[in-house]
Coordinates of C-alpha atoms and ligand atoms in Angstrom, one line a residue:
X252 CA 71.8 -83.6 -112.7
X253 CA 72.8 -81.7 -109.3
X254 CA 70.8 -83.0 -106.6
X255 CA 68.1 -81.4 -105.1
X256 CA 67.2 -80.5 -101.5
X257 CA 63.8 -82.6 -101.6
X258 CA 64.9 -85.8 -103.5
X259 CA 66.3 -87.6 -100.3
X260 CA 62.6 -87.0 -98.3
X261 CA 59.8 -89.1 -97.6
X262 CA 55.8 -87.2 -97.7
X263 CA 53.3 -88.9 -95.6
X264 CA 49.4 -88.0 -97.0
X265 CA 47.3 -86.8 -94.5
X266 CA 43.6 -86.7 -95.2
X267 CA 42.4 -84.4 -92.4
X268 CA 39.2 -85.5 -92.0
X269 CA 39.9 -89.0 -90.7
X270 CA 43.2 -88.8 -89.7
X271 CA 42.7 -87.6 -85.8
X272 CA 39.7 -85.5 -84.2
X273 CA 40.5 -83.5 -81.4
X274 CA 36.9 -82.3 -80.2
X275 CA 34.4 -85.6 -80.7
X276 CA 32.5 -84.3 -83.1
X277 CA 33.5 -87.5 -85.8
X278 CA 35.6 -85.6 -88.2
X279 CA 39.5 -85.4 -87.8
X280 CA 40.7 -81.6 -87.6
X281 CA 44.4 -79.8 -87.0
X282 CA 44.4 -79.9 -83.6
X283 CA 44.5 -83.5 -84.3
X284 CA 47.3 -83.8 -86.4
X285 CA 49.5 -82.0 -83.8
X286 CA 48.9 -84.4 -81.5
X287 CA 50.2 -86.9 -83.8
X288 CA 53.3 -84.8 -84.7
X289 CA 55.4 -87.0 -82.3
X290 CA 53.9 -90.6 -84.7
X291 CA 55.0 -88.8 -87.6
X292 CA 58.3 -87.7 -86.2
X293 CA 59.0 -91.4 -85.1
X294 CA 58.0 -92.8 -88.5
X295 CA 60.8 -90.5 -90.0
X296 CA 59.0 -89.0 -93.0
X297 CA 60.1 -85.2 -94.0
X298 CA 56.8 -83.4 -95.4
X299 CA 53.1 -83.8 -94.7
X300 CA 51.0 -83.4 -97.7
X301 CA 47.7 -82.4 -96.4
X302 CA 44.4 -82.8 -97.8
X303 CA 42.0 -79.8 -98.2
X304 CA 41.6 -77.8 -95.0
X305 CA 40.1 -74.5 -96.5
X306 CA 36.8 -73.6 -96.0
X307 CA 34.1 -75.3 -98.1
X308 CA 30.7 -76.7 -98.2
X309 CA 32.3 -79.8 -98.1
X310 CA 30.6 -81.4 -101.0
X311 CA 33.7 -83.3 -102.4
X312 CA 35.5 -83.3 -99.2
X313 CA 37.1 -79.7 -99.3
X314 CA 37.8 -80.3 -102.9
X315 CA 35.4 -77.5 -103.7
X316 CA 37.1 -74.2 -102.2
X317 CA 34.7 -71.2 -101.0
X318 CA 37.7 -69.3 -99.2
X319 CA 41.2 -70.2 -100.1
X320 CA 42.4 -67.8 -97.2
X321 CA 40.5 -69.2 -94.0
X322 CA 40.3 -73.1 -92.5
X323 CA 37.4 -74.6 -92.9
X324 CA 35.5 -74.5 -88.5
X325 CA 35.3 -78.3 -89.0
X326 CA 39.1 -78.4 -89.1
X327 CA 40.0 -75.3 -86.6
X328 CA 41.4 -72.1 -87.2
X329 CA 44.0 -70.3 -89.4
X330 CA 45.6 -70.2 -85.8
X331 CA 45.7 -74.0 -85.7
X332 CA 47.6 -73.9 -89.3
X333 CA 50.4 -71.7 -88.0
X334 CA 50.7 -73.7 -85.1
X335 CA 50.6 -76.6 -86.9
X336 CA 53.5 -75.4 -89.4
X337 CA 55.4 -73.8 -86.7
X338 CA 55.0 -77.2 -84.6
X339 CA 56.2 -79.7 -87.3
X340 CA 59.1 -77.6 -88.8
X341 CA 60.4 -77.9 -85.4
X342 CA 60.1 -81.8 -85.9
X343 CA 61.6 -81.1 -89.4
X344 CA 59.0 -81.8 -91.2
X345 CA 57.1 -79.4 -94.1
X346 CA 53.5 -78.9 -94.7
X347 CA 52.4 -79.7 -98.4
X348 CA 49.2 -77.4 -99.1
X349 CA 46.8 -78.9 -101.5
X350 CA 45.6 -76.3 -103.7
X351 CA 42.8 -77.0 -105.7
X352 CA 43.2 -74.3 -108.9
X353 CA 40.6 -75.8 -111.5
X354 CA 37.6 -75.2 -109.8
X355 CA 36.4 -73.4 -107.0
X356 CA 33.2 -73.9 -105.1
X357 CA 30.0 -72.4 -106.1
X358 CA 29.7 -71.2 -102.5
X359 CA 32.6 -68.7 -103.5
X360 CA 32.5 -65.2 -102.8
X361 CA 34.0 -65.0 -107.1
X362 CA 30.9 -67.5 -108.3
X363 CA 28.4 -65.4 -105.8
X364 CA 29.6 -62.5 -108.1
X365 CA 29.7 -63.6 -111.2
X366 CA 26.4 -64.9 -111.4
X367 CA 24.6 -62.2 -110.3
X368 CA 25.4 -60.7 -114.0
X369 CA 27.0 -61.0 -117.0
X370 CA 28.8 -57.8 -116.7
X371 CA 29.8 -58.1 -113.0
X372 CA 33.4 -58.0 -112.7
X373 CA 33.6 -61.5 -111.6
X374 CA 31.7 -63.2 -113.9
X375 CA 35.0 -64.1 -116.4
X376 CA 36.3 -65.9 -113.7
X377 CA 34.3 -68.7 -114.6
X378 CA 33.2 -70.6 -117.6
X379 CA 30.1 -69.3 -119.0
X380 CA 28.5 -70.2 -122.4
X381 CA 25.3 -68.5 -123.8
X382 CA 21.9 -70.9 -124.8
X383 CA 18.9 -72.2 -124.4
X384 CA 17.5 -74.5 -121.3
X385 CA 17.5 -77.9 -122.0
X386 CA 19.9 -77.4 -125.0
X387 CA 23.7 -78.1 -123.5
X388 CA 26.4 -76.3 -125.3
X389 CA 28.1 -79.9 -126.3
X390 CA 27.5 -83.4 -124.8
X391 CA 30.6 -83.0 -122.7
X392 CA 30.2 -85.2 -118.9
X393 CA 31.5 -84.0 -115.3
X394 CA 33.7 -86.4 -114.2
X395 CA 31.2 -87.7 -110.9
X396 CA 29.2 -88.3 -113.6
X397 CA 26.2 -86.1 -115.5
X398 CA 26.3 -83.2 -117.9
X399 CA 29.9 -80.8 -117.5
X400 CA 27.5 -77.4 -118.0
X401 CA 25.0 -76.1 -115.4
X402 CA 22.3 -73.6 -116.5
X403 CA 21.3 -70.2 -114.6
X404 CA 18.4 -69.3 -115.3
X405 CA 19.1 -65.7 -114.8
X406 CA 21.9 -65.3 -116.8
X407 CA 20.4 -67.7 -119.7
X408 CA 23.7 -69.0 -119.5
X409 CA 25.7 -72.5 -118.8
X410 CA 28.7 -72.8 -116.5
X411 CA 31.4 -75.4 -117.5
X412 CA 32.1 -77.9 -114.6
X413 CA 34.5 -81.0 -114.7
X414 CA 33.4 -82.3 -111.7
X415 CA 30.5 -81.8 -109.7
X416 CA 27.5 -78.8 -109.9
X417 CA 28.9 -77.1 -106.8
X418 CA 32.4 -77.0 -108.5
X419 CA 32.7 -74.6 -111.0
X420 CA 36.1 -74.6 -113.5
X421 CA 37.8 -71.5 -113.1
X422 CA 38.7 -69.5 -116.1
X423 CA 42.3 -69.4 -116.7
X424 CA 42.6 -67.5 -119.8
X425 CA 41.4 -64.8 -117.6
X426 CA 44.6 -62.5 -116.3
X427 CA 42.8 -61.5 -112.8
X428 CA 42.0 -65.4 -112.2
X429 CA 45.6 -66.0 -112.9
X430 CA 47.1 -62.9 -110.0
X431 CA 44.3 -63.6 -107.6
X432 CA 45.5 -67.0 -107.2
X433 CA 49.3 -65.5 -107.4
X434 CA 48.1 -63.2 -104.4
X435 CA 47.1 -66.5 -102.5
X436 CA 49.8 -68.7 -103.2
X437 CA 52.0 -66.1 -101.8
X438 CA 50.4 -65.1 -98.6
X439 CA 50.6 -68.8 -98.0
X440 CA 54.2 -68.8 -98.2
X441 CA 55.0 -66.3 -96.2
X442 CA 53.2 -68.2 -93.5
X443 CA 55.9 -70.9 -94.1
X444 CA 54.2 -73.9 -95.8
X445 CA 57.0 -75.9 -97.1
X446 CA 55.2 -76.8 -100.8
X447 CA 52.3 -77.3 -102.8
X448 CA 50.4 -80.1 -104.3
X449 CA 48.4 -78.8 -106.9
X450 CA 44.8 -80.5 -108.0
X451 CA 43.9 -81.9 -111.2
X452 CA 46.6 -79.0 -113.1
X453 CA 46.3 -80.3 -116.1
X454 CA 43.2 -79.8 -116.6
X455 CA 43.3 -76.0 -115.5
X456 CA 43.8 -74.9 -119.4
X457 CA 40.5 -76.5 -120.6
X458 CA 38.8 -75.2 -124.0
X459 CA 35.3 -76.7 -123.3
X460 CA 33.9 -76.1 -126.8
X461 CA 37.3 -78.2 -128.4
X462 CA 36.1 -81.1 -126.0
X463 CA 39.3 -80.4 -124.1
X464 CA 39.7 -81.0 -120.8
X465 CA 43.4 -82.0 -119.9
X466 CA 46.6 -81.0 -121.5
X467 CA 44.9 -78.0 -123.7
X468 CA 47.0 -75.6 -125.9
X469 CA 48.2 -72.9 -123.3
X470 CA 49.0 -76.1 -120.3
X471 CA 52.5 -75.1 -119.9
X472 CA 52.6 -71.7 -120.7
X473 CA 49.9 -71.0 -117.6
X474 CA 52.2 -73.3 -115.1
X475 CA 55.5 -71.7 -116.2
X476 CA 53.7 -68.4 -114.8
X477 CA 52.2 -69.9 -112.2
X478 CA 55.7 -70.9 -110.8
X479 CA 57.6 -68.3 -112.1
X480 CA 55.1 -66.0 -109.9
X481 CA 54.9 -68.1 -106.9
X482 CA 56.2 -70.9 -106.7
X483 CA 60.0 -69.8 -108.0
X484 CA 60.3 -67.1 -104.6
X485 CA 60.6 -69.6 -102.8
X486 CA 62.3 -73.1 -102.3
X487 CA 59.3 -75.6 -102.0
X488 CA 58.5 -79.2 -102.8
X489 CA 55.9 -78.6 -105.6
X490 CA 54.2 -81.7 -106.7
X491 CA 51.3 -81.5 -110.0
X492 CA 48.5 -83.9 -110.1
X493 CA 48.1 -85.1 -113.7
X494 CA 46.1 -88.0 -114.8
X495 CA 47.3 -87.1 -118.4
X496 CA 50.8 -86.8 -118.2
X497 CA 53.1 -89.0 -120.5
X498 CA 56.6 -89.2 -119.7
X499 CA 57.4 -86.2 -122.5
X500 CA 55.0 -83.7 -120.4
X501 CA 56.4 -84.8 -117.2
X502 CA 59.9 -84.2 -118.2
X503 CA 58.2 -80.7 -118.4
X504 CA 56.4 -81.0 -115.9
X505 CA 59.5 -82.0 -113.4
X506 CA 62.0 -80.1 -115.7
X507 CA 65.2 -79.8 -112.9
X508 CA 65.2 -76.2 -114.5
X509 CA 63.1 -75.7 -111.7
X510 CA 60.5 -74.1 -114.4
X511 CA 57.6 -76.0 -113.7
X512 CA 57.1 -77.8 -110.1
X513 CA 59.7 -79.7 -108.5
X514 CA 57.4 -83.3 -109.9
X515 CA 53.8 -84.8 -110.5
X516 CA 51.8 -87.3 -110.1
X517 CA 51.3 -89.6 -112.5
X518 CA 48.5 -92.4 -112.6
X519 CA 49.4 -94.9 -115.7
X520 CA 50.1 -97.9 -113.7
X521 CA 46.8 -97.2 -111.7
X522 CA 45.0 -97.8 -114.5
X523 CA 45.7 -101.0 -115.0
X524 CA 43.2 -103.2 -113.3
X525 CA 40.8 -100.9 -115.4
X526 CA 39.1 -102.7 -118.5
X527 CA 40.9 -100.4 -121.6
X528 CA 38.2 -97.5 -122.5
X529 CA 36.6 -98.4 -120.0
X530 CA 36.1 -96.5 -116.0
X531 CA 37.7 -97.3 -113.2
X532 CA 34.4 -99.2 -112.0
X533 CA 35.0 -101.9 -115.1
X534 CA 37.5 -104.4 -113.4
X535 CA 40.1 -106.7 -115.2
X536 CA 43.1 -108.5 -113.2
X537 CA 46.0 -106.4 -113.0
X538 CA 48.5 -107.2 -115.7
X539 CA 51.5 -108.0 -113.6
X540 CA 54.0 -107.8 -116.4
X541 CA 52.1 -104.7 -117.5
X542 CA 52.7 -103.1 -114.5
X543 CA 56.0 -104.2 -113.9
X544 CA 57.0 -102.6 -117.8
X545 CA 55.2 -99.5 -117.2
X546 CA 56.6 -99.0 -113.4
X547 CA 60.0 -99.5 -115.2
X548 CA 59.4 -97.0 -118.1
X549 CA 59.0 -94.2 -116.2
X550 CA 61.8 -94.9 -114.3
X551 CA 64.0 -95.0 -117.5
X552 CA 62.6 -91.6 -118.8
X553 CA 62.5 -89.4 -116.1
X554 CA 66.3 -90.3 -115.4
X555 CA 68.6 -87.5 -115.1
X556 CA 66.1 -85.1 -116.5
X557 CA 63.1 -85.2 -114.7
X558 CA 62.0 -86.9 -111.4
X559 CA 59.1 -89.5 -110.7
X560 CA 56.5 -89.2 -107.2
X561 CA 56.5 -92.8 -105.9
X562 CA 53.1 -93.9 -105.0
X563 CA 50.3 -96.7 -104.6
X564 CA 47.8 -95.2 -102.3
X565 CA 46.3 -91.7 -102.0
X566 CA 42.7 -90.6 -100.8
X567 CA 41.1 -91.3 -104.0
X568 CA 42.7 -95.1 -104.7
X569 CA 41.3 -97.9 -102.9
X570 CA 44.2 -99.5 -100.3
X571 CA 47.1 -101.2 -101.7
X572 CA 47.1 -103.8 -99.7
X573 CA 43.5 -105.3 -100.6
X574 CA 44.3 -104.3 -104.2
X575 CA 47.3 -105.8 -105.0
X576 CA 48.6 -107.9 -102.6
X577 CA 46.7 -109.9 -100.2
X578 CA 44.7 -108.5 -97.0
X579 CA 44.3 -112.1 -95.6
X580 CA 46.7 -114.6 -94.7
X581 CA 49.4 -112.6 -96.5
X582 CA 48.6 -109.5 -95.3
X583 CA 51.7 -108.0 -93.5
X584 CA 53.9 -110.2 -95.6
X585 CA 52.6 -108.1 -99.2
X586 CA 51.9 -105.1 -97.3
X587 CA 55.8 -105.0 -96.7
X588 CA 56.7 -106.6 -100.3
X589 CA 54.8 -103.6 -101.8
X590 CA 56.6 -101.3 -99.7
X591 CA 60.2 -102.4 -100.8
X592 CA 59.2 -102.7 -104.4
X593 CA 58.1 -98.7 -104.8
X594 CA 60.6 -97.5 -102.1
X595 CA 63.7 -99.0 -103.9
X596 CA 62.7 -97.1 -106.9
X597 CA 64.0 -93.3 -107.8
X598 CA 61.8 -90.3 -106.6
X599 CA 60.2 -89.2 -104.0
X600 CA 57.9 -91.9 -102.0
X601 CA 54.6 -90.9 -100.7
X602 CA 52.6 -92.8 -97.8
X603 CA 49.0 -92.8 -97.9
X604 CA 48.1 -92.5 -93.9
X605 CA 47.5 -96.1 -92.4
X606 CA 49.5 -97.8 -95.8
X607 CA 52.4 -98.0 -93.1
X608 CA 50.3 -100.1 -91.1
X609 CA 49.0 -102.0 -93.7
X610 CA 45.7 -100.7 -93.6
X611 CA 43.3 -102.5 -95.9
X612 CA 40.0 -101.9 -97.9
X613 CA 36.3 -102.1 -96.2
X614 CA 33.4 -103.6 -97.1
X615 CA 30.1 -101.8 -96.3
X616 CA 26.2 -103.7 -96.5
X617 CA 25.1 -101.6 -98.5
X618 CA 25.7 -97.7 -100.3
X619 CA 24.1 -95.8 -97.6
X620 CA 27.3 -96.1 -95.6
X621 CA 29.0 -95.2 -98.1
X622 CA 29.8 -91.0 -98.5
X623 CA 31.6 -90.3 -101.2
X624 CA 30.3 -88.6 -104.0
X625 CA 31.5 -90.1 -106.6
X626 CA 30.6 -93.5 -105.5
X627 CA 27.3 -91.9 -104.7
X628 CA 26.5 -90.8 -107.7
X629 CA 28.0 -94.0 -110.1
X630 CA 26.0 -96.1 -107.8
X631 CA 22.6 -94.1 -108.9
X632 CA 23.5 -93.5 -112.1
X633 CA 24.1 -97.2 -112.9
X634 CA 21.4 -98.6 -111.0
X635 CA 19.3 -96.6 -113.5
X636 CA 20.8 -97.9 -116.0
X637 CA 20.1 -101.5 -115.4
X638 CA 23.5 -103.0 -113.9
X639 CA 23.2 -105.7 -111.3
X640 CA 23.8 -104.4 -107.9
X641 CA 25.6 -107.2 -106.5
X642 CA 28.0 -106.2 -110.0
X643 CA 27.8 -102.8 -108.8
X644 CA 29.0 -103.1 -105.1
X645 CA 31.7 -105.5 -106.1
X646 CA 33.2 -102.4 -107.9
X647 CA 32.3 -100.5 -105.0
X648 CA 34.0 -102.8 -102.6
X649 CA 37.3 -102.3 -105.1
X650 CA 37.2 -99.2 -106.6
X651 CA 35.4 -96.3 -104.1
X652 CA 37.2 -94.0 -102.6
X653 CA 36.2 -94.5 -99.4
X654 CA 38.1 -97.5 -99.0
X655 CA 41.0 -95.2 -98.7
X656 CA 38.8 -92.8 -96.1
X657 CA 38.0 -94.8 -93.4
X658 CA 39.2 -93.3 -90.3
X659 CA 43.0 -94.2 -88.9
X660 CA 43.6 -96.6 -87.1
X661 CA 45.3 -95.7 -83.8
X662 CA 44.5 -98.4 -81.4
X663 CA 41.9 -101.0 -79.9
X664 CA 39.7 -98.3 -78.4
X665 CA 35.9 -96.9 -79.5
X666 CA 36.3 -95.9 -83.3
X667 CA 40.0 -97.0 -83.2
X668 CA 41.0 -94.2 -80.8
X669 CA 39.9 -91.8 -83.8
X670 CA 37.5 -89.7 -81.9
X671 CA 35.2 -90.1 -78.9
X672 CA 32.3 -89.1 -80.8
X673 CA 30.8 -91.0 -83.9
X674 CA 32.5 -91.0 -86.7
X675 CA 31.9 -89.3 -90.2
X676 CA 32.2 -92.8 -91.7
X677 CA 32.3 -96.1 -90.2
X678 CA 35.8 -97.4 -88.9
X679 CA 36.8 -100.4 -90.8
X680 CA 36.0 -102.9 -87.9
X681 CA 39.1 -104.6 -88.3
X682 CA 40.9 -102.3 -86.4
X683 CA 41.2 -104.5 -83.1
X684 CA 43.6 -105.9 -85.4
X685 CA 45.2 -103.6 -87.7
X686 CA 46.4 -100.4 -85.5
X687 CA 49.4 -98.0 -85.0
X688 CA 49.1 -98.9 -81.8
X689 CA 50.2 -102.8 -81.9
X690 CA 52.4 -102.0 -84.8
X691 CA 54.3 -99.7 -82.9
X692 CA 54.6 -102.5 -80.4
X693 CA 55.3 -105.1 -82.7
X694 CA 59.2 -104.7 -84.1
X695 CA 58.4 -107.2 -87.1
X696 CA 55.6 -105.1 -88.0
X697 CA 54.7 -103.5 -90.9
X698 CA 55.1 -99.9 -89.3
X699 CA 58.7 -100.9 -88.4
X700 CA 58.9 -102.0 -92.2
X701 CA 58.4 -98.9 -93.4
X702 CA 60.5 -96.9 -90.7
X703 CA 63.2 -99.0 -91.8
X704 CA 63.2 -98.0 -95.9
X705 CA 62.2 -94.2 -94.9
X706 CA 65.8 -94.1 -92.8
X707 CA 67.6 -96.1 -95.7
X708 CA 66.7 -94.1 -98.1
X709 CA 68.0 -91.4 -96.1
X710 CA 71.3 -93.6 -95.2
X711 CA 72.4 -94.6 -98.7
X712 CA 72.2 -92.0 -102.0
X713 CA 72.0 -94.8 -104.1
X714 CA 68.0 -95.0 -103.2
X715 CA 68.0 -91.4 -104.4
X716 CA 70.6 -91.8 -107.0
X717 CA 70.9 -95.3 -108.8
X718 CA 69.9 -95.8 -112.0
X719 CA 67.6 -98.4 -112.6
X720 CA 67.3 -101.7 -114.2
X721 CA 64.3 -104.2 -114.5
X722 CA 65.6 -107.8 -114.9
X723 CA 63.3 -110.8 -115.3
X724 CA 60.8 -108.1 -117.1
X725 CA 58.2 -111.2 -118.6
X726 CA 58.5 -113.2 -115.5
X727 CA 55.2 -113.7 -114.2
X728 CA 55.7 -113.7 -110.5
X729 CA 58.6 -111.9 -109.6
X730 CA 59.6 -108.2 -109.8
X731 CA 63.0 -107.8 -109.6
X732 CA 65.4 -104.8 -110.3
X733 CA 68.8 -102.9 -109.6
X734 CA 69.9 -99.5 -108.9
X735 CA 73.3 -98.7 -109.9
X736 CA 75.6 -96.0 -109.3
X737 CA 79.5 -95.8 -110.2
X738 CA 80.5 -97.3 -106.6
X739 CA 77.7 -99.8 -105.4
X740 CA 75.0 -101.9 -107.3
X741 CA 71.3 -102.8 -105.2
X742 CA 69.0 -105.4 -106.0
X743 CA 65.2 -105.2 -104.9
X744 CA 63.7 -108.9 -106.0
X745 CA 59.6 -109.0 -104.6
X746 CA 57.3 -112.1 -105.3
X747 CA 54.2 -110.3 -106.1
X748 CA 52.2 -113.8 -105.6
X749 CA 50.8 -116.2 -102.9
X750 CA 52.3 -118.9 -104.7
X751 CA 56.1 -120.1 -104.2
X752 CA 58.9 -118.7 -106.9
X753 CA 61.9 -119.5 -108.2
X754 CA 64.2 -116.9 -108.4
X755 CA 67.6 -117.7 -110.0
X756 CA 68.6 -114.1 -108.8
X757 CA 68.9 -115.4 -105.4
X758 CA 72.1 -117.5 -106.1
X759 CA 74.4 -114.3 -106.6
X760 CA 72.4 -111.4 -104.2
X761 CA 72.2 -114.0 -101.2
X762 CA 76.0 -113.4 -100.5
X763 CA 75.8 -109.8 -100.5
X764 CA 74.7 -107.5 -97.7
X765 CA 70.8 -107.6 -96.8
X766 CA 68.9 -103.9 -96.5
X767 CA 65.5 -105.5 -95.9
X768 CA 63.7 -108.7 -95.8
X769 CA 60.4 -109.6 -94.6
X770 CA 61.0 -113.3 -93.6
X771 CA 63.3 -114.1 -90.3
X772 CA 64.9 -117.5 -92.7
X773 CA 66.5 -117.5 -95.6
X774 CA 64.6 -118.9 -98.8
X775 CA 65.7 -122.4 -99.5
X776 CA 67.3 -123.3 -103.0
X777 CA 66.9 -120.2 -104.9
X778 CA 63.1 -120.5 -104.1
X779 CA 61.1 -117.3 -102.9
X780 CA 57.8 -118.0 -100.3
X781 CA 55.0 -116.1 -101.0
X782 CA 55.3 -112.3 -101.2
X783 CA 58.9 -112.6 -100.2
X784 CA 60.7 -109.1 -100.6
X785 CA 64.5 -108.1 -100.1
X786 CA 66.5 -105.7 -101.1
X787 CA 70.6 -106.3 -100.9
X788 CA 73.1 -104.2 -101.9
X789 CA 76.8 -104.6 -103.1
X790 CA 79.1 -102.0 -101.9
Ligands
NOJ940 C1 41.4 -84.8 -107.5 C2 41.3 -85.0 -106.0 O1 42.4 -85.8 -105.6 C3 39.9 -85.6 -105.8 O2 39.8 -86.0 -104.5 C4 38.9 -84.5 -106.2 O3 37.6 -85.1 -106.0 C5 39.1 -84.0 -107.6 N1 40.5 -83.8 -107.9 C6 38.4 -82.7 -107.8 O4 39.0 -81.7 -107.1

């Protein structure tokens, strides 16, 4: 496979709203992010993926679209945006748009249209089925809980919804959907955004009355044409979202034919700690072998023929840190061993914002602090049906997306230096502590952790190249693997535990040359400390 421009770079997540305000009125905006352009330089990372910043009612967070052309006032202007492009290409670094295709909001000039009647000429661009009130066209749920379909009572009809009322799906059997969207995608490139991370795709080619929601009949065909028309002009990093995917689709998906997008998401080892059939409220421990098998899987399949995303945190998983490592007396220690373990592996590594300081979950009295709507609305819906509160928060505490939402933590000032004004949502009061700030300061830190496996990758092809191995695959404590190519051999070796490991590994990798460690000693007698992580290679 010929290597590609992208698979050397690093993305860094930025979710605008609490990353940096610039104008103290508690939510983070562009203006913001340039003024942290310098950070991000320093850190070394090559693309920003950036949450919604298009203007929306805000009722999942910019996830729900009323103008895909204009920046939402809470964020700035579309003058702000080109500055903000034009200012970090100069830094090298690319702006990854989100684009959210499924659904847009209700607040839409399209969904004002179309449901004003059933022969206006916007009204296919939705999802409309005929009925009765109070009868649903099937029993099919939103994912933020409720009934999928919405009646109007003017149009005695339902609209289809996966997620929540004020997002309806968008109707992509319909042509004109299909080049309007084209028309957009476009104009943004011209204005020089560097990629695309496209929301929830695979659920874009939905057939409502089949039950279908992701992966339907027509998936591929409608992203083939969506990148052939857009996507294809250009030369972009184009990454798909896609709970779904198996490694067969995302061989499609991340086909180096260039057909599809350049590689997606995929979310099977974040399902893990779920109970099976269950949501992602129902804990179980994480399977540590499990994870370790399925990690590995996808590193086998996608070789030479497709490429993985590398992740563990984004804005709707709770922080890595508290989830599977150890936010107490372990905290920089796992923080770091988490690091090496996805950064060694092949594909392209995304960083959450604040997972390079090792930022960690929060824990709020009670759900009034709490803003999300999902975790809104499970918190309601299971309190009516019964469930134990204390049961309920402790998934809360776990699972809700606002543990990842919190704002950044810049320093030991008001609101962590976030804004000057109060905040949208609490700052996780352990930011005296935890900020970029100290970590900056602090060479051993786990900023400087992370700065140090974004330049190696950049340093040594066999990150981007070596083909990859699992050894000790039932061992229970470590994760351990190499990356080979024809000239050199690494070997990444992690204890995922708090408890001391012995690690026969270490007796032949000791001798060779170290990339990374997060101890200052070396591990006596072939016997890791907890969360020890390093990678050595042989060249
Ligand atoms: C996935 C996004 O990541 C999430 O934040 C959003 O709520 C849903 N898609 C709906 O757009």
């Amino acid at each position: 496979m010929t290597k590609k421009w992208w698979q050397d770079k690093v993305v860094y997540q930025i979710y605008p709203r609490s990353f940096q305000d610039s104008n103290g009125d508690g939510i983070g905006d562009l203006r913001g992010i340039i003024s942290k352009l310098d950070y991000l330089q320093d850190l070394g990372i090559d693309a920003i993926w950036l949450s919604p910043v298009c203007r929306s009612p805000q009722d999942d967070n910019g996830y729900d679209i009323s103008d895909y052309q204009d920046i939402d006032p809470m964020f700035g202007t579309l003058e702000d945006m080109e500055e903000l492009i034009q200012k970090a290409k100069e830094r090298n670094i690319q702006i990854i748009l989100d684009l959210v295709l499924n659904h847009s909001s209700d607040e839409h000039r399209w969904f004002q249209e179309a449901k004003k009647s059933k022969d206006n000429p916007y009204h296919d661009y939705y999802v409309w089925r005929d009925g009765v009130e109070g009868v649903l066209p099937n029993d099919m749920k939103a994912c933020f809980g409720g009934p999928a379909w919405e009646w109007v009572p003017e149009l005695q009809q339902y609209y289809f919804h996966q997620f929540s009322v004020k997002q309806p799906d968008l109707n992509w059997e319909n042509p004109k959907v299909r080049r309007e969207i084209y028309d957009m995608i476009l104009w943004w490139m011209e204005k020089g955004v560097g990629g695309f991370r496209l929301d929830v795709i695979d659920q874009i080619a939905k057939e409502p009355d089949k039950g279908i929601t992701g992966n339907g009949p027509r998936l591929h065909e409608f992203i083939r044409e969506l990148s052939k028309e857009t996507f294809q002009k250009g030369n972009l990093i184009t990454v798909g979202e896609t709970w779904g995917a198996t490694p067969e689709r995302a061989k499609l998906y991340s086909n180096p034919d260039g057909s599809e997008f350049s590689m997606v998401f995929q979310f099977e080892h974040v399902g893990l700690d779920q109970e099976e059939g269950k949501e992602k409220w129902d804990l179980r421990p994480l399977p540590f072998v499990e994870l370790k098998k399925n990690l590995a899987k996808w590193q086998k399949e996608l070789y030479g023929c497709g490429w993985n995303s590398l992740f563990w945190n984004n804005h709707d998983l709770p922080r890595i840190v508290s989830r599977w490592g150890n936010d107490k007396e372990y905290r920089a220690k796992s923080a770091k061993m988490l690091a090496a373990v996805l950064h060694g592996m092949q594909g392209t590594p995304y960083i959450y914002q604040g997972e390079e300081l090792g930022m960690t979950n929060v824990v709020f009295q009670d759900i009034s602090h709490y803003r999300d709507i999902e975790t809104r609305n499970m918190y309601k819906e299971r309190m009516e049906k019964g469930y134990d509160e204390k049961e309920i928060m402790r998934s809360i505490y776990a699972k809700s997306r606002d543990n990842a939402r919190t704002p950044m933590q810049w320093n030991e000032k008001e609101n962590a230096g976030f804004t000057t004004g109060t905040p949208w949502i609490e700052v996780n009061p352990n930011y005296t502590e935890i900020n970029a700030e100290k970590e900056q300061k602090n060479p051993d830190s786990v900023y400087h952790f992370y700065k140090k496996l974004i330049r190696l990758r950049k340093e040594n092809s066999i990150f981007t190249e070596g083909n990859f191995e699992l050894l000790m695959e039932n061992d229970e404590q470590i994760f351990a693997y190499t990356r080979t190519t024809e000239k050199e051999k690494m070997c990444v070796i992690a204890n995922f535990t708090d408890q001391t490991a012995s690690c026969p590994l270490l007796q032949k990798w000791s001798e060779k040359e170290k990339l990374v460690h997060n101890y200052e000693t070396e591990p006596e007698e072939g016997i890791l400390r907890p969360y020890e992580t390093m990678i050595y290679i042989d060249r």
